[in-house]
Structures are given as C-alpha cells and as structure tokens.
Short mmCIF file of N, CA and C in Angstrom, two decimals:
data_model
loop_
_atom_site.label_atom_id
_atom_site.label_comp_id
_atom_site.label_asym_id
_atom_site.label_seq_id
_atom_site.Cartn_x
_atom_site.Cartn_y
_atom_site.Cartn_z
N UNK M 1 173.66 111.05 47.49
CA UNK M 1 172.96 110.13 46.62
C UNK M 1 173.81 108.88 46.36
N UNK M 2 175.34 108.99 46.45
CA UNK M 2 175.95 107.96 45.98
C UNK M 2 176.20 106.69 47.07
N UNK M 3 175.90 107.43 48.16
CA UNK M 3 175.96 106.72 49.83
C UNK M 3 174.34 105.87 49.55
N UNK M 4 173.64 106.18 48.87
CA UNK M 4 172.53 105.81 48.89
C UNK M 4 172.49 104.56 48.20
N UNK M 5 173.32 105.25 46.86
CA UNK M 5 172.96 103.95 46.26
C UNK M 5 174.29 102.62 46.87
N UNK M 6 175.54 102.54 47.37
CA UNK M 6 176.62 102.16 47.73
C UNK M 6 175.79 101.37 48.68
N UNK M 7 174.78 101.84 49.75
CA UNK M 7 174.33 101.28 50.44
C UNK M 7 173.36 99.97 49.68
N UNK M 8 172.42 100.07 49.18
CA UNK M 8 171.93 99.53 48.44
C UNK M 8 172.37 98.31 47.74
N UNK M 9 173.62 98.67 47.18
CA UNK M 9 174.40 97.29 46.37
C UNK M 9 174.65 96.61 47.65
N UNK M 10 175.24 97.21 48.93
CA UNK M 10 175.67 96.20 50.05
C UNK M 10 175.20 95.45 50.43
N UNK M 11 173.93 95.85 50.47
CA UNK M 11 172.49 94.86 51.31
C UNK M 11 172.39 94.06 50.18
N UNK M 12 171.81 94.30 48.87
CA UNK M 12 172.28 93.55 48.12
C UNK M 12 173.10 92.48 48.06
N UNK M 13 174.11 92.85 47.83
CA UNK M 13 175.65 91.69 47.83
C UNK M 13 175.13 90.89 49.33
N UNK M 14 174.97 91.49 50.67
CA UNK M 14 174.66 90.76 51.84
C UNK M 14 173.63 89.77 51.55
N UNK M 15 172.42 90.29 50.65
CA UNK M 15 171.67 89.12 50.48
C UNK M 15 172.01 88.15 49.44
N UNK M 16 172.62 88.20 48.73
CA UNK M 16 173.17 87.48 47.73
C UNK M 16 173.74 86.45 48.50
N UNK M 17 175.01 86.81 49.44
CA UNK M 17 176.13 85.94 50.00
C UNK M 17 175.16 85.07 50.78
N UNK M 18 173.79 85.41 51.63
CA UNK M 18 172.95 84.62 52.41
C UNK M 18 172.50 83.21 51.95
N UNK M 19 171.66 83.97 50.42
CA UNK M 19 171.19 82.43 49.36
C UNK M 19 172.22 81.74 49.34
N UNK M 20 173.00 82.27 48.61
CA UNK M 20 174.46 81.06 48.79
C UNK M 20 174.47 80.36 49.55
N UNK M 21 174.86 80.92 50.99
CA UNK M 21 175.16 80.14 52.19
C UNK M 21 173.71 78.97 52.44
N UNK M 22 172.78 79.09 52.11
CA UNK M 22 171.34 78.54 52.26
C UNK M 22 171.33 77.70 51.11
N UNK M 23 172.00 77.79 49.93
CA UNK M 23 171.89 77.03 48.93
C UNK M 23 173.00 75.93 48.88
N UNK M 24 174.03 76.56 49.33
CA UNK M 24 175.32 75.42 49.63
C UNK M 24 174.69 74.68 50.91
N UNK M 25 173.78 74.67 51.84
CA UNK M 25 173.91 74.05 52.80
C UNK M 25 172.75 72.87 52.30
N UNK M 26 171.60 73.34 51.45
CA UNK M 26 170.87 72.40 50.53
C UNK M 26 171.73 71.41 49.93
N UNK M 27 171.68 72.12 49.45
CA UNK M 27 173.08 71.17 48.27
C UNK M 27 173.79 70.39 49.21
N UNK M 28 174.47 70.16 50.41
CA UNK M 28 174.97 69.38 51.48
C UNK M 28 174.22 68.39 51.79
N UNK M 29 172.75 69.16 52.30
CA UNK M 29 171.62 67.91 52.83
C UNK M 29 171.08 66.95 51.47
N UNK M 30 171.55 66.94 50.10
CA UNK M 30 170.86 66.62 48.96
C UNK M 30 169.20 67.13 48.89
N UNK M 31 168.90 67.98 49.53
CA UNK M 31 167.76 69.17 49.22
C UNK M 31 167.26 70.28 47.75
N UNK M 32 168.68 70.09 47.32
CA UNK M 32 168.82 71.13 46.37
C UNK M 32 168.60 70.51 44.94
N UNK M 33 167.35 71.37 44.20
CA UNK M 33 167.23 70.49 42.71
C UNK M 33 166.60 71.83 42.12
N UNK M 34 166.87 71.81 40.93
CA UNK M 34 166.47 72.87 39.58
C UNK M 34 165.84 72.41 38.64
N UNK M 35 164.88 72.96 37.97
CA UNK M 35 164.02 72.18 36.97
C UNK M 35 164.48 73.32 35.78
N UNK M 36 165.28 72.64 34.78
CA UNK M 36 164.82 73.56 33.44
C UNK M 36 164.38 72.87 32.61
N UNK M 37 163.61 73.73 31.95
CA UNK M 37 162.66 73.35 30.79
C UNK M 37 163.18 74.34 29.45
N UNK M 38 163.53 73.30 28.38
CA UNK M 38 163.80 73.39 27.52
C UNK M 38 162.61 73.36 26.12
N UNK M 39 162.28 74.63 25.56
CA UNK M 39 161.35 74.87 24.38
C UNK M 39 161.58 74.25 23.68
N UNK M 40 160.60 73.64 23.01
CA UNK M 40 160.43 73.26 21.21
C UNK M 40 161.10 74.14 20.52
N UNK M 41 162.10 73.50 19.45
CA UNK M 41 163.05 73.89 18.47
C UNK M 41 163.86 74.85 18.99
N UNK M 42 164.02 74.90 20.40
CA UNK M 42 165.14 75.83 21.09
C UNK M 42 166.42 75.71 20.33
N UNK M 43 167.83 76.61 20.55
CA UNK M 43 168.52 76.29 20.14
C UNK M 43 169.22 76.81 21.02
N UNK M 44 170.73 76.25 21.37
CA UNK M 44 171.73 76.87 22.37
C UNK M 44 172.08 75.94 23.73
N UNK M 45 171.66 74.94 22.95
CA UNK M 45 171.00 73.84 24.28
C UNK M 45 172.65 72.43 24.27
N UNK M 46 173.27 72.32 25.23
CA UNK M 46 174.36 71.68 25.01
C UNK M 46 174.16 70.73 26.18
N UNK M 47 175.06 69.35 26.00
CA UNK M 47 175.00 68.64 27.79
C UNK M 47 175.72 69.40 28.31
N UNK M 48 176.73 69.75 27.95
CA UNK M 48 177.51 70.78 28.50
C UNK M 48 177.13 71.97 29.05
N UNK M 49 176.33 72.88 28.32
CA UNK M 49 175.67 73.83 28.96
C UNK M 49 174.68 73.44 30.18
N UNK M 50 174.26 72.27 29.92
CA UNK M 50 173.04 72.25 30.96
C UNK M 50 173.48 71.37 32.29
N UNK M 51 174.24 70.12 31.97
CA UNK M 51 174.67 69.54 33.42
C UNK M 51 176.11 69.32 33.59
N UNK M 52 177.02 70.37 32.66
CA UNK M 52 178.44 70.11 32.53
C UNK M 52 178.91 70.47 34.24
N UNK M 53 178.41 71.49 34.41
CA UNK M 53 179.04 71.93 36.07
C UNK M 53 179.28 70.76 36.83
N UNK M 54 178.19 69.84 36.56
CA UNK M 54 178.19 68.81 37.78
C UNK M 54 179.62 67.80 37.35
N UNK M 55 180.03 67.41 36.24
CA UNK M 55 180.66 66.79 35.45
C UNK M 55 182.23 67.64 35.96
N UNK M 56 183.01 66.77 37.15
CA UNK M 56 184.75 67.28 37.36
C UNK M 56 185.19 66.04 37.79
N UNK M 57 186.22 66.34 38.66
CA UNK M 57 187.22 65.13 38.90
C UNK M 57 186.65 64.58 40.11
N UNK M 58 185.92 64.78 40.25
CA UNK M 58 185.17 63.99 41.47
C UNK M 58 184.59 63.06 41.07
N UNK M 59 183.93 63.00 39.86
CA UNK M 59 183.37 61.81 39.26
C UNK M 59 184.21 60.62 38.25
N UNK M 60 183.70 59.66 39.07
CA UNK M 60 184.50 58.32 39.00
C UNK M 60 183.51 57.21 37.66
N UNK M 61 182.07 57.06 38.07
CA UNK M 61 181.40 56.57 37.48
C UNK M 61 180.12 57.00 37.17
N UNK M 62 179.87 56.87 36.03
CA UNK M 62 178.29 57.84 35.25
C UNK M 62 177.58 56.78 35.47
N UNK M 63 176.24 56.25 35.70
CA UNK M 63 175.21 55.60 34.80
C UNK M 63 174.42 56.40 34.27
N UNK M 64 173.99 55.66 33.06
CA UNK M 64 172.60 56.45 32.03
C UNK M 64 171.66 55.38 32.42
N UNK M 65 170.41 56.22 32.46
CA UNK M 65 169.20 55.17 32.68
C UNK M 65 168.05 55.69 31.19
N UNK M 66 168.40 54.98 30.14
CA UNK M 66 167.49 55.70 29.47
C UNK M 66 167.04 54.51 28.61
N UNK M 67 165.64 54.01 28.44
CA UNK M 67 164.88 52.77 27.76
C UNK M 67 165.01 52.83 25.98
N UNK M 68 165.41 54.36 25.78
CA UNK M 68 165.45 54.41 24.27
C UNK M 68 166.63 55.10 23.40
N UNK M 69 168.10 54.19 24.04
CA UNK M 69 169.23 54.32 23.65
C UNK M 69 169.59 53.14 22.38
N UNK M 70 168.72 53.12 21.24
CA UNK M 70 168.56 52.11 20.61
C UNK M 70 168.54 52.52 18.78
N UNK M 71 168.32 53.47 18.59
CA UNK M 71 168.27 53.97 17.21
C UNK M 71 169.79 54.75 16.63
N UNK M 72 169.83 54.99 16.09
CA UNK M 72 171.32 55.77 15.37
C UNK M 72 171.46 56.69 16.18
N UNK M 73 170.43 57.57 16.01
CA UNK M 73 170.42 59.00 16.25
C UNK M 73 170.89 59.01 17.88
N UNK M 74 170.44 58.08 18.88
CA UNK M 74 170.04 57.96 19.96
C UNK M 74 171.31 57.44 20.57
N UNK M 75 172.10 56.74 19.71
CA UNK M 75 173.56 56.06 20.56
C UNK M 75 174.95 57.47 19.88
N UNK M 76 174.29 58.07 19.00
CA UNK M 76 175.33 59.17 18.96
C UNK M 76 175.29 60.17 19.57
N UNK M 77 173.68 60.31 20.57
CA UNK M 77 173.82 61.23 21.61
C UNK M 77 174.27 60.62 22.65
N UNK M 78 174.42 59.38 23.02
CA UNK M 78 174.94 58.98 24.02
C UNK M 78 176.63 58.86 23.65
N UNK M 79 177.13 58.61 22.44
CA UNK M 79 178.40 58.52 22.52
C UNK M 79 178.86 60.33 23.13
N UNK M 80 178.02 61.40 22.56
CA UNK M 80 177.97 63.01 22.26
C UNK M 80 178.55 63.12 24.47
N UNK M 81 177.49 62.26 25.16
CA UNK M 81 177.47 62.45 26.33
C UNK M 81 179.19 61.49 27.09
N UNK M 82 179.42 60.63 26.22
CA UNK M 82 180.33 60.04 27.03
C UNK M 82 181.65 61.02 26.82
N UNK M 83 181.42 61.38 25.39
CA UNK M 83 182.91 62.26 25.45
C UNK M 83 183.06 63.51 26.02
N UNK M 84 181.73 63.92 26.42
CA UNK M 84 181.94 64.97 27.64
C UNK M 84 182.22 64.42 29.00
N UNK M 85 181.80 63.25 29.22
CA UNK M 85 182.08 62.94 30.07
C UNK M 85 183.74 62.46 30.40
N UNK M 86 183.89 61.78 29.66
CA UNK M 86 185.62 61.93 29.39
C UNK M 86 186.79 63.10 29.35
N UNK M 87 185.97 64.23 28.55
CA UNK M 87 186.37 65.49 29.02
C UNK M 87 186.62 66.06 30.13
N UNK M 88 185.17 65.94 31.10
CA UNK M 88 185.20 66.84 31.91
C UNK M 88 185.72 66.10 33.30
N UNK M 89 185.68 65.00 33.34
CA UNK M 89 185.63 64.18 34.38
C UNK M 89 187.12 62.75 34.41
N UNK M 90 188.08 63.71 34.63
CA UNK M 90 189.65 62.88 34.65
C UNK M 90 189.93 61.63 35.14
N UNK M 91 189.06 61.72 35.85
CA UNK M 91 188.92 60.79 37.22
C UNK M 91 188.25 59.51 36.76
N UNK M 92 187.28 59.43 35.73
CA UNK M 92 186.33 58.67 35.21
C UNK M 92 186.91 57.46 34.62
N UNK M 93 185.94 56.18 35.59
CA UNK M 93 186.52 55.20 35.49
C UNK M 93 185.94 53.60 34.78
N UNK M 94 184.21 54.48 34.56
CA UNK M 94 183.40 53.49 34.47
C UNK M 94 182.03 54.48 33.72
N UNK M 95 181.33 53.53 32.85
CA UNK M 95 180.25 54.58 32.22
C UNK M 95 179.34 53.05 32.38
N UNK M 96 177.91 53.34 32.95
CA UNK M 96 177.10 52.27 32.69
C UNK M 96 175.74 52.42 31.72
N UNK M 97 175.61 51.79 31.09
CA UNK M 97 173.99 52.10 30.10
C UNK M 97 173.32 50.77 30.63
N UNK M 98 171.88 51.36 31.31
CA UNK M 98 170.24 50.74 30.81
C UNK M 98 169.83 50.99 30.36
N UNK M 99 169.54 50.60 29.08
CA UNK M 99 168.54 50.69 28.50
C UNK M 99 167.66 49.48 27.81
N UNK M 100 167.06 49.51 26.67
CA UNK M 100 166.14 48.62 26.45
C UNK M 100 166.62 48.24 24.94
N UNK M 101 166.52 46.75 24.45
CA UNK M 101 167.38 46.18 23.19
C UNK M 101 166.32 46.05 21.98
N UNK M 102 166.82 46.92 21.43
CA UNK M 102 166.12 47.19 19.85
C UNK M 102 165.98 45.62 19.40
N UNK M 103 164.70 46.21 18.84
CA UNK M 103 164.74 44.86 17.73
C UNK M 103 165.72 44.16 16.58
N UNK M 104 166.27 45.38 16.59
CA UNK M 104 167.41 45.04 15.46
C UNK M 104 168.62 45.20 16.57
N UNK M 105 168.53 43.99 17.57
CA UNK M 105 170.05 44.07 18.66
C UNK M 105 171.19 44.31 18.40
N UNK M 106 171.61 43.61 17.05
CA UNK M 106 172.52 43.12 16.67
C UNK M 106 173.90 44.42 16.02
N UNK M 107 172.54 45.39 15.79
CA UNK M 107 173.45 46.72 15.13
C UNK M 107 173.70 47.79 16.44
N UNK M 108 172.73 47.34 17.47
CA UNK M 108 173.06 48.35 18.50
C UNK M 108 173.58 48.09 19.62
N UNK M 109 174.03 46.21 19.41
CA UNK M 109 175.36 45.71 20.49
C UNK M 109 176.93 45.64 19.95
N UNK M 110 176.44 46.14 18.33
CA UNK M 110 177.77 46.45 18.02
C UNK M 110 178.03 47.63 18.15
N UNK M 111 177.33 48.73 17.69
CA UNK M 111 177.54 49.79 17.94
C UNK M 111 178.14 50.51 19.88
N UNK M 112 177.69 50.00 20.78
CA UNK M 112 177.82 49.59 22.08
C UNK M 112 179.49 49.08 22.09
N UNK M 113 179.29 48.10 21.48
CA UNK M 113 180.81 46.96 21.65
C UNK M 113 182.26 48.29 21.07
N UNK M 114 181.87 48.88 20.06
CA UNK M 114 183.04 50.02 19.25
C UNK M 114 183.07 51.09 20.17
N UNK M 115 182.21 51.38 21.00
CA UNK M 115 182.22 52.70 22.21
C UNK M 115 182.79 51.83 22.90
N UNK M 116 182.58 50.93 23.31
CA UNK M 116 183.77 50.05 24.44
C UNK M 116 184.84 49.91 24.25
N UNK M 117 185.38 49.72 23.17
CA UNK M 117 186.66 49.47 22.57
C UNK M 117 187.15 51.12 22.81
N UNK M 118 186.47 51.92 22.16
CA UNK M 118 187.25 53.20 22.34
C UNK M 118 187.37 53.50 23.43
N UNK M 119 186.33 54.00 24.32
CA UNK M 119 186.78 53.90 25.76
C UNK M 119 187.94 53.43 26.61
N UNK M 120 187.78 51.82 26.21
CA UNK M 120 188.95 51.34 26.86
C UNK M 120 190.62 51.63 26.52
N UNK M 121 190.50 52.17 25.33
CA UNK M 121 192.01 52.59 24.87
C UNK M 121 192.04 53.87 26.23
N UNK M 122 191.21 54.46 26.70
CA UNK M 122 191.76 55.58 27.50
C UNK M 122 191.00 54.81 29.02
N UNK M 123 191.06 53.73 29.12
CA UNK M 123 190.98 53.11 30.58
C UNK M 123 189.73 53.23 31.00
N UNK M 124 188.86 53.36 30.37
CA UNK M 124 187.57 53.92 31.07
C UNK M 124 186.60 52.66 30.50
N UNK M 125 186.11 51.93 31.35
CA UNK M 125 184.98 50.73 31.05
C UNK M 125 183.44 51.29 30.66
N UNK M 126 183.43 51.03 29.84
CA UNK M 126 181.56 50.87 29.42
C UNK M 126 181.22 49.55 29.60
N UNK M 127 179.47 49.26 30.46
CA UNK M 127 179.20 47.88 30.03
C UNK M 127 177.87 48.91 30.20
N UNK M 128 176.52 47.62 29.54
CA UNK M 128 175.27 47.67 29.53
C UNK M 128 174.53 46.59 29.81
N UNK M 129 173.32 46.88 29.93
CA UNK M 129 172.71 45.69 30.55
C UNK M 129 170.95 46.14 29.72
N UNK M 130 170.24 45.33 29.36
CA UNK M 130 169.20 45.56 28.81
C UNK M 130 167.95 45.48 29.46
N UNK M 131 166.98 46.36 29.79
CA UNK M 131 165.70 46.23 30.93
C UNK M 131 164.62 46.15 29.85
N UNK M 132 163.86 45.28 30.24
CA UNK M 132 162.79 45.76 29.60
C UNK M 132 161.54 46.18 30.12
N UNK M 133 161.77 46.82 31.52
CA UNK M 133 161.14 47.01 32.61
C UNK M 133 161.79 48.97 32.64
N UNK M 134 162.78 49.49 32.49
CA UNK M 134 163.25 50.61 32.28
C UNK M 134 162.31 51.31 31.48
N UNK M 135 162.21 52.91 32.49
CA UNK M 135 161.15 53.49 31.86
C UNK M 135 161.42 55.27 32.36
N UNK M 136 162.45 55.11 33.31
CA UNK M 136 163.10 56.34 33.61
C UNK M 136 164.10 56.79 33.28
N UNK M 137 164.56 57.92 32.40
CA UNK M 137 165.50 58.65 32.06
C UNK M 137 166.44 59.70 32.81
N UNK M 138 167.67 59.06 33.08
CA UNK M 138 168.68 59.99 33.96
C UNK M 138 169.62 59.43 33.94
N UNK M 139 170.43 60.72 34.26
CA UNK M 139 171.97 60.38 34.25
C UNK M 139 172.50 60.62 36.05
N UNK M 140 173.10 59.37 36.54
CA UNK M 140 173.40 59.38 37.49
C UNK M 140 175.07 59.08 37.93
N UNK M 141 175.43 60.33 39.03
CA UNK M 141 176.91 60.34 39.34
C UNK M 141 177.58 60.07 40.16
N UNK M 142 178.64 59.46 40.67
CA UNK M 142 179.12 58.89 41.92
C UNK M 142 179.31 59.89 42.67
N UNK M 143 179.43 60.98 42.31
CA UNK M 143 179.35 62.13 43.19
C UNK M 143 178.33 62.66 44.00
N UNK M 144 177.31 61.91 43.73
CA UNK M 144 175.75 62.19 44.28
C UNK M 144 174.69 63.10 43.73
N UNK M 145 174.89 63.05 42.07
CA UNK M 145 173.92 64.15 41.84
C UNK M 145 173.10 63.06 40.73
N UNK M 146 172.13 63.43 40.29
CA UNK M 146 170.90 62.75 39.68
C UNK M 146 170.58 63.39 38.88
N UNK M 147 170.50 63.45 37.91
CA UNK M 147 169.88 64.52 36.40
C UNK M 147 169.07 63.92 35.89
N UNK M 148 167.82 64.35 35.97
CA UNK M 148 166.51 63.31 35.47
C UNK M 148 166.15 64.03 34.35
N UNK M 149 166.21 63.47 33.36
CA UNK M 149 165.74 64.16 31.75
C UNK M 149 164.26 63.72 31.54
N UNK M 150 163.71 63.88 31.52
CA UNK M 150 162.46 63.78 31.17
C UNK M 150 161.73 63.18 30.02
N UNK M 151 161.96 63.76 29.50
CA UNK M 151 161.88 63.69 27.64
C UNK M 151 163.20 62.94 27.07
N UNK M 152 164.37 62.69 27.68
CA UNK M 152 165.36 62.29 27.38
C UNK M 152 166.25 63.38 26.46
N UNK M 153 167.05 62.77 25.50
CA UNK M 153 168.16 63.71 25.07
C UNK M 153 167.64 64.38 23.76
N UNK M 154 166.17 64.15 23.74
CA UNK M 154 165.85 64.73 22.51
C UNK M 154 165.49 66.00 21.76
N UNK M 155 166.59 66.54 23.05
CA UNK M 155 166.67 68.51 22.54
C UNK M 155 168.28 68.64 21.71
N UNK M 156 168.58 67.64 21.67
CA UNK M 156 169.90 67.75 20.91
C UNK M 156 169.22 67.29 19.48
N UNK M 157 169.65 68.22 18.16
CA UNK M 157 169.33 68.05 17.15
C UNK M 157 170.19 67.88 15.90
N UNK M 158 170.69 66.68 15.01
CA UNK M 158 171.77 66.95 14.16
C UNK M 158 171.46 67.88 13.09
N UNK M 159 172.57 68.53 13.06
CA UNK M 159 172.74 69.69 11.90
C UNK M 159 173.23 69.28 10.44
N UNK M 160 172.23 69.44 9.32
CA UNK M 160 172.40 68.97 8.21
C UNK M 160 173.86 69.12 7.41
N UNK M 161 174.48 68.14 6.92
CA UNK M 161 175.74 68.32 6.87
C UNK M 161 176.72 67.41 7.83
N UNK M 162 176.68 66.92 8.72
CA UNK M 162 177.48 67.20 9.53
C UNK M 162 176.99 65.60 10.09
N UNK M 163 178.01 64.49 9.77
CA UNK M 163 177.79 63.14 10.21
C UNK M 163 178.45 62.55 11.36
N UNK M 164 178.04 62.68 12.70
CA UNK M 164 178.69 62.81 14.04
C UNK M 164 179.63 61.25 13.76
N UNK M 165 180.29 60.35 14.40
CA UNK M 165 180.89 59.47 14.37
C UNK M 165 181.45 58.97 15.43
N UNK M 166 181.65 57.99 16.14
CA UNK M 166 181.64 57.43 17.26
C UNK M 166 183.35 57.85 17.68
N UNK M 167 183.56 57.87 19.17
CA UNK M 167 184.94 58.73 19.47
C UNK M 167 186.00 58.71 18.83
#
C-alpha cells in the first residue's frame, strides 16, 4: 500500500516539475499573466503580498500609470508603493507617475515635490508628468512585467488611528 501511495506523490511531483517547466518557459515568451481578484472589504491584501515577488534587484525603474493619484488618501498609497519599492528593489533608480492634476494642483505638486526630495536623499529620482488623456491603471517595470490594477489601489484601506506620513 505504501509503494502505492510513494508512487502516486512521484507522478505527482513529475507533474508538478512539468507546469513549472511550461510556466517558466511562458514567463520567457512574456505569455504568462494571472488575474486576481480582490473582494469587497477583503482584508489581508498588501502591494507586497500581491506584486512584491516581481519587485528585486533587477528593477531599475517603476512607472505608475494611474489618472487618480490626486487626493490625500491616493498619494499616500502611492508614497505606501514607492517605499516598497525602495525596499524591495536595491537597484532602483527612477520612479515615474502619470497621472492626472487635481484641481487643487497646488497641494498635490507639493505633496509630489516632498516624495522627491525624500527619494532623492537615497538617489532614487521621482518625476511626473500630468495626462489628461490617462485612463489606465498600472504599474510598470524595467524588468518587463506589467501589473494592471484595474480598480486601482483602492483595496488598500486606512486603519482608524493610524496617520500614514510621507517617507
């Protein structure tokens, strides 16, 4: 019985090692893409958890493509994303934002201008540029991967208490 089952895990494990080999070779041809979908009022939900893997020393330069990086809430998830990105990515040399310029510009090219400043104390350039034609949301990597958010970053939720603050 135990030959039975021994056998079993092997073929197993054999098919396991196959997808791999079929999934790494996707992933080569840029073939390879995953869709998750994230529930209403989910919780457990991190950039980190969801596109940190892609995020190492291979990556040199991020762009964000997102039209509604313009409210409070909305540039502290993007600051939330640069310092992972700074984290995870040593190598990182450059962060770019499109997005689209609030009516009230003036608080969210300063806010922009103080993430630049911090950044640059650790060598790493932010600039932005304003579309008003931008209408797609993603984060894109010199490494060749594309993370298209959909809905944008609005599964990240602040927790009462707790006043995030720029790096």
């Amino acid at each position: 019985k135990k030959a039975k089952y021994r056998l079993k895990a092997s073929e197993y494990l054999d098919r396991s090692e196959k997808v791999q080999e079929i999934l790494s070779k996707e992933k080569e041809n840029g073939k390879y893409h995953e869709h998750i979908k994230i529930e209403a009022n989910s919780t457990g939900n991190s950039y980190n958890s969801l596109f940190g893997r892609f995020l190492d020393e291979t990556v040199t330069s991020v762009t964000v493509e997102d039209p509604y990086i313009r409210a409070h809430h909305q540039i502290v998830n993007f600051v939330r994303l640069c310092e992972l990105c700074v984290k995870k990515c040593p190598n990182l040399e450059k962060i770019s934002l499109v997005t689209a310029k609030d009516c009230n510009g003036k608080e969210q090219e300063s806010k922009l201008a103080e993430l630049q400043k911090s950044l640059a104390q650790g060598k790493i350039a932010l600039n932005w540029e304003f579309s008003s034609t931008s209408h797609d949301r993603e984060l894109r990597l010199d490494s060749g991967w594309i993370i298209k958010l959909g809905r944008g970053w609005i599964f990240l939720r602040l927790l009462r208490g707790i006043s995030p603050r720029l790096l």
